[in-house]
CSV table of C-alpha atoms in Angstrom, one decimal:
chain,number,residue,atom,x,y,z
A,1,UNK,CA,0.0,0.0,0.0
A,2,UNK,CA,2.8,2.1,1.0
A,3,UNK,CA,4.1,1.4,-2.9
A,4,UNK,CA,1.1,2.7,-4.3
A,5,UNK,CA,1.3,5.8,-2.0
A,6,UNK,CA,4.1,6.4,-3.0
A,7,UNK,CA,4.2,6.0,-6.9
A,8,UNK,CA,0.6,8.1,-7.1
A,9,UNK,CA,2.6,11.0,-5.2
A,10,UNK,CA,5.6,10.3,-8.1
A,11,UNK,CA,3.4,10.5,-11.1
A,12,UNK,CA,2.9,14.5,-10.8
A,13,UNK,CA,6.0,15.2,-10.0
A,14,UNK,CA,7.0,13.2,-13.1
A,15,UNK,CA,4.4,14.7,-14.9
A,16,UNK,CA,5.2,18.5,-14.5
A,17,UNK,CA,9.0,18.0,-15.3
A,18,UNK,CA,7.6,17.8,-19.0
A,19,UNK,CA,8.2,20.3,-21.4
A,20,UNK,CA,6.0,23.3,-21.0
A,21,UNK,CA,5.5,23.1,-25.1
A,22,UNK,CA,4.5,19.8,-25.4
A,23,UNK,CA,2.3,20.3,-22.1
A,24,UNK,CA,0.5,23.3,-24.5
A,25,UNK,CA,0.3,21.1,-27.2
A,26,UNK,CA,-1.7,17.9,-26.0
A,27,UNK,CA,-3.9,20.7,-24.4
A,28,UNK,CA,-4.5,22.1,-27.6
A,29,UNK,CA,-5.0,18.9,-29.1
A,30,UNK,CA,-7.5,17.7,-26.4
A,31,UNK,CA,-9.5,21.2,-26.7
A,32,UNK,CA,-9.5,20.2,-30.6
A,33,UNK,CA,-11.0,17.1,-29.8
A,34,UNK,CA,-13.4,18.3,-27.7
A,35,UNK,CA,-14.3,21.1,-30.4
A,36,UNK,CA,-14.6,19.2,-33.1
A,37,UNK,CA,-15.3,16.1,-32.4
A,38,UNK,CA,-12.6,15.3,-34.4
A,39,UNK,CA,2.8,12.6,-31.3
A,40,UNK,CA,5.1,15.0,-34.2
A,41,UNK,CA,6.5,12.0,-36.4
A,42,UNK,CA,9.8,11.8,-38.0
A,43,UNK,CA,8.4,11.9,-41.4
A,44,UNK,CA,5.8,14.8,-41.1
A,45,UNK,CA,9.0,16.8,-39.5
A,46,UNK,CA,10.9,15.5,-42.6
A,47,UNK,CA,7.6,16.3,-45.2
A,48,UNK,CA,7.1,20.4,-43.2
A,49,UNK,CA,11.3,20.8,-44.0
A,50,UNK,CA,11.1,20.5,-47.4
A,51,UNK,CA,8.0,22.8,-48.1
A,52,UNK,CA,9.7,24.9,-45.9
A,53,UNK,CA,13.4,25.1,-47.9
A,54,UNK,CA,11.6,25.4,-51.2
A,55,UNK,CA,9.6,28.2,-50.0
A,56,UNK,CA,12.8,30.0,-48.4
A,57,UNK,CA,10.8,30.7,-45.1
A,58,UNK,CA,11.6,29.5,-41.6
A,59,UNK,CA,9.8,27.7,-39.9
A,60,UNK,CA,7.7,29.8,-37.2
A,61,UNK,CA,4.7,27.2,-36.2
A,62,UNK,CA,4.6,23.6,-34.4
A,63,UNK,CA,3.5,20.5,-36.1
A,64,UNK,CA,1.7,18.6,-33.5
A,65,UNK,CA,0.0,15.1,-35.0
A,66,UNK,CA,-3.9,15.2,-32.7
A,67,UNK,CA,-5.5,12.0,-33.1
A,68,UNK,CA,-8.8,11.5,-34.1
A,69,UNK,CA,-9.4,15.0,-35.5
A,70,UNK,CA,-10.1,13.8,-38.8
A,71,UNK,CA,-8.2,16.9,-40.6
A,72,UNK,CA,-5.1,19.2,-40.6
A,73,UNK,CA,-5.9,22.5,-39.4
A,74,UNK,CA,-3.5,25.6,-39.2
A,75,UNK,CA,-4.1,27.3,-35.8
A,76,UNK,CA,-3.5,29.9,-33.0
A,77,UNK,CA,-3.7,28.2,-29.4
A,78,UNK,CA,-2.4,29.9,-26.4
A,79,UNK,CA,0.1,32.4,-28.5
A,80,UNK,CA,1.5,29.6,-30.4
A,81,UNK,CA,0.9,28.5,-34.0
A,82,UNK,CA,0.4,25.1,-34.9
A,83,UNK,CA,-0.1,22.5,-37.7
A,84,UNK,CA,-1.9,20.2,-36.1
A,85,UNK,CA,-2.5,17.2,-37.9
A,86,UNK,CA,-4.4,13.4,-37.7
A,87,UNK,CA,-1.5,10.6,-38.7
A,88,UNK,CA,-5.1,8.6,-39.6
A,89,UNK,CA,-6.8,11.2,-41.9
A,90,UNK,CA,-2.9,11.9,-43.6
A,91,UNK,CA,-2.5,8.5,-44.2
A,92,UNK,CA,-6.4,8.0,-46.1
A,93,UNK,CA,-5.9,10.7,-48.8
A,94,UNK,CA,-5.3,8.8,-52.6
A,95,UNK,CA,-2.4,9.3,-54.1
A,96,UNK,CA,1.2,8.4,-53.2
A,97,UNK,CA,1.8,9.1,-49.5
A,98,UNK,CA,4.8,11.6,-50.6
A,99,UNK,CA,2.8,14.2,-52.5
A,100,UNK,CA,-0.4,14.0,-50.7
A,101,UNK,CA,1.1,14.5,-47.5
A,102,UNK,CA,3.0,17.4,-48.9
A,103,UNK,CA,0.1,18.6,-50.6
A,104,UNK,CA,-1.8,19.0,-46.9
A,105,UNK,CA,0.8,20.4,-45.4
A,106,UNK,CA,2.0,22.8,-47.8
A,107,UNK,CA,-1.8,24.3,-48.0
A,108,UNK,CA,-1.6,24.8,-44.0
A,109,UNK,CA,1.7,26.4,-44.1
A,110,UNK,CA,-0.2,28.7,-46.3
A,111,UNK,CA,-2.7,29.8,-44.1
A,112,UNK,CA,0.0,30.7,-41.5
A,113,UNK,CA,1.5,32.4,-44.0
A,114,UNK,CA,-1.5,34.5,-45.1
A,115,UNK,CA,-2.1,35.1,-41.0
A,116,UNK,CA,-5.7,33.3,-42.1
A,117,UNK,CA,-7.0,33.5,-38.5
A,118,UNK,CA,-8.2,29.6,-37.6
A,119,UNK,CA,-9.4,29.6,-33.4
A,120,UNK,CA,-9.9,26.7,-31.6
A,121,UNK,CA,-14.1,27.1,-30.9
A,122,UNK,CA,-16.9,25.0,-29.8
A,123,UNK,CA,-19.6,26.7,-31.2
A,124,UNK,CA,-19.6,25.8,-35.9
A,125,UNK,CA,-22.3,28.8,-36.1
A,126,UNK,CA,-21.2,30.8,-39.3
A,127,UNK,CA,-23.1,33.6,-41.0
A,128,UNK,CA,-23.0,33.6,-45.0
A,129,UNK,CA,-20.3,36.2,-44.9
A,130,UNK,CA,-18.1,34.0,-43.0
A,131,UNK,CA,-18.3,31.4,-45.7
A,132,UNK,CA,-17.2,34.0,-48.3
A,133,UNK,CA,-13.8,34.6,-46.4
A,134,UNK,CA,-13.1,30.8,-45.4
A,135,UNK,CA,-13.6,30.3,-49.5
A,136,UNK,CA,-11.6,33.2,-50.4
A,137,UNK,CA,-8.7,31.8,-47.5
A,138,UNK,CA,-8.6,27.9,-48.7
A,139,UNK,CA,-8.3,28.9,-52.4
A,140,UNK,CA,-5.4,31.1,-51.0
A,141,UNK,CA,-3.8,28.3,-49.5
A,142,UNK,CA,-4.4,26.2,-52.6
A,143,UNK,CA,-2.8,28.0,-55.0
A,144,UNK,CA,-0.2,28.3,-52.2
A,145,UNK,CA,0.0,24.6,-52.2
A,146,UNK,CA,0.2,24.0,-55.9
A,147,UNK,CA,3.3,26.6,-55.8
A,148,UNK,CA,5.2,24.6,-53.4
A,149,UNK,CA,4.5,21.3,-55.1
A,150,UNK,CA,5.5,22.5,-58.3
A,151,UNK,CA,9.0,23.9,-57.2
A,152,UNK,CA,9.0,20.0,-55.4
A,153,UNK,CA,8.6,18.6,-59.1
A,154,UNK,CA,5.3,17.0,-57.9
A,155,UNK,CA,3.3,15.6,-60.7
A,156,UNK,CA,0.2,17.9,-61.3
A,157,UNK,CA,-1.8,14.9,-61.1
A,158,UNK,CA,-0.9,13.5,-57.7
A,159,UNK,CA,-1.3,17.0,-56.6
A,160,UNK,CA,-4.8,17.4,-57.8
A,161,UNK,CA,-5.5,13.5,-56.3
A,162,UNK,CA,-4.7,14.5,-53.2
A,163,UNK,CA,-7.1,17.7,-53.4
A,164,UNK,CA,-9.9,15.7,-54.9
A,165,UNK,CA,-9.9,13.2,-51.9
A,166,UNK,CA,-10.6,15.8,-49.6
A,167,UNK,CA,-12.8,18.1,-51.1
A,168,UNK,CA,-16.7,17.4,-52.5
A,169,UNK,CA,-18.4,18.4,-55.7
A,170,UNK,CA,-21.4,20.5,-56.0
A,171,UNK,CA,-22.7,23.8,-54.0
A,172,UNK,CA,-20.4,25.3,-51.9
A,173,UNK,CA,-22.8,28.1,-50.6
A,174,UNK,CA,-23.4,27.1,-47.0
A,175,UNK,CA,-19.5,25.3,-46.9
A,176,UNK,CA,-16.1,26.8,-45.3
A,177,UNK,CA,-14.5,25.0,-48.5
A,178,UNK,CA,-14.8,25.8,-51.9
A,179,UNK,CA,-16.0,22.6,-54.1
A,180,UNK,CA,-13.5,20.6,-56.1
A,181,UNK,CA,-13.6,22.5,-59.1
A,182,UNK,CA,-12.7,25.7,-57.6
A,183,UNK,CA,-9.9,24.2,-55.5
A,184,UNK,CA,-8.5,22.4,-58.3
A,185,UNK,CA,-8.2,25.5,-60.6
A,186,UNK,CA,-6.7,27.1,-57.7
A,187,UNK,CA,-3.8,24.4,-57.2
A,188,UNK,CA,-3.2,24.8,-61.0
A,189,UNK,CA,-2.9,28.4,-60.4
């Protein structure tokens, strides 16, 4: 009993000895979790380096994998900027794992880049104005995308595979996302 004591009085001290960043970041990604219902890997370190040396821009943003978000998302939380991203939902986009990884990433590293102001919020009520922006913002970050992937010597169409897998056709009216047309114009931009 005395063991047990002791190791439950351990575990805190343990626990706060963590780094303060990481602390933030599992916050962040539980808050995400619990907003929308929705570890950083060697590869998606590997993937952010080389959008970043072909765009000639450092680095000024955390890529923190969330589980079970169902997305990437480009965020402020607590001061800090963040790619956040679900190893799950990366993994399930068609086309070859190299370029549609890339692909995803390099459109978030756009909306950092455009200061496209994405908040951590429970509450999805939009007015039709909103929409407008959040249209205007991912086509931004499209045409962003298809920059960095064609100075990376991706093939157009594993580009626009990736794109297509995560977007929908039809009317985009009531939608933060522009359809597939739309987005795939704005990647061959």
């Amino acid at each position: 009993m005395k063991k047990l004591i002791l190791l439950l009085l351990f575990i805190p001290l343990v626990s706060f000895g963590q780094d303060y960043k990481n602390y933030k970041g599992v916050e962040m990604c539980l808050a995400l979790q619990q907003s929308y219902g929705f570890a950083s890997d060697t590869d998606a370190e590997d993937a952010l380096e080389m959008i970043m040396n072909v765009s000639g821009l450092n680095k000024n943003f955390i890529l923190q994998p969330c589980e079970g978000i169902n997305n990437a998302l480009a965020i402020r939380f607590n001061n800090e900027r963040y790619i956040v991203y679900d190893p799950e939902f990366m993994s399930n986009i068609d086309g070859r794992a190299k370029w549609r990884n890339l692909t995803v990433l390099a459109h978030e590293v756009a909306h950092h880049l455009n200061n496209h102001p994405v908040e951590v919020r429970i509450s999805q009520n939009v007015d039709g104005s909103t929409y407008d922006k959040r249209k205007i913002q991912e086509l931004e970050a499209d045409e962003f995308a298809g920059f960095i992937m064609y100075k990376l010597g991706a093939p157009i169409d594993e580009v626009i595979k990736a794109v297509s897998s995560i977007s929908f056709d039809g009317d985009d009216t009531y939608r933060t996302h522009p359809n597939r047309e739309k987005r795939i114009n704005a990647i061959k931009n």
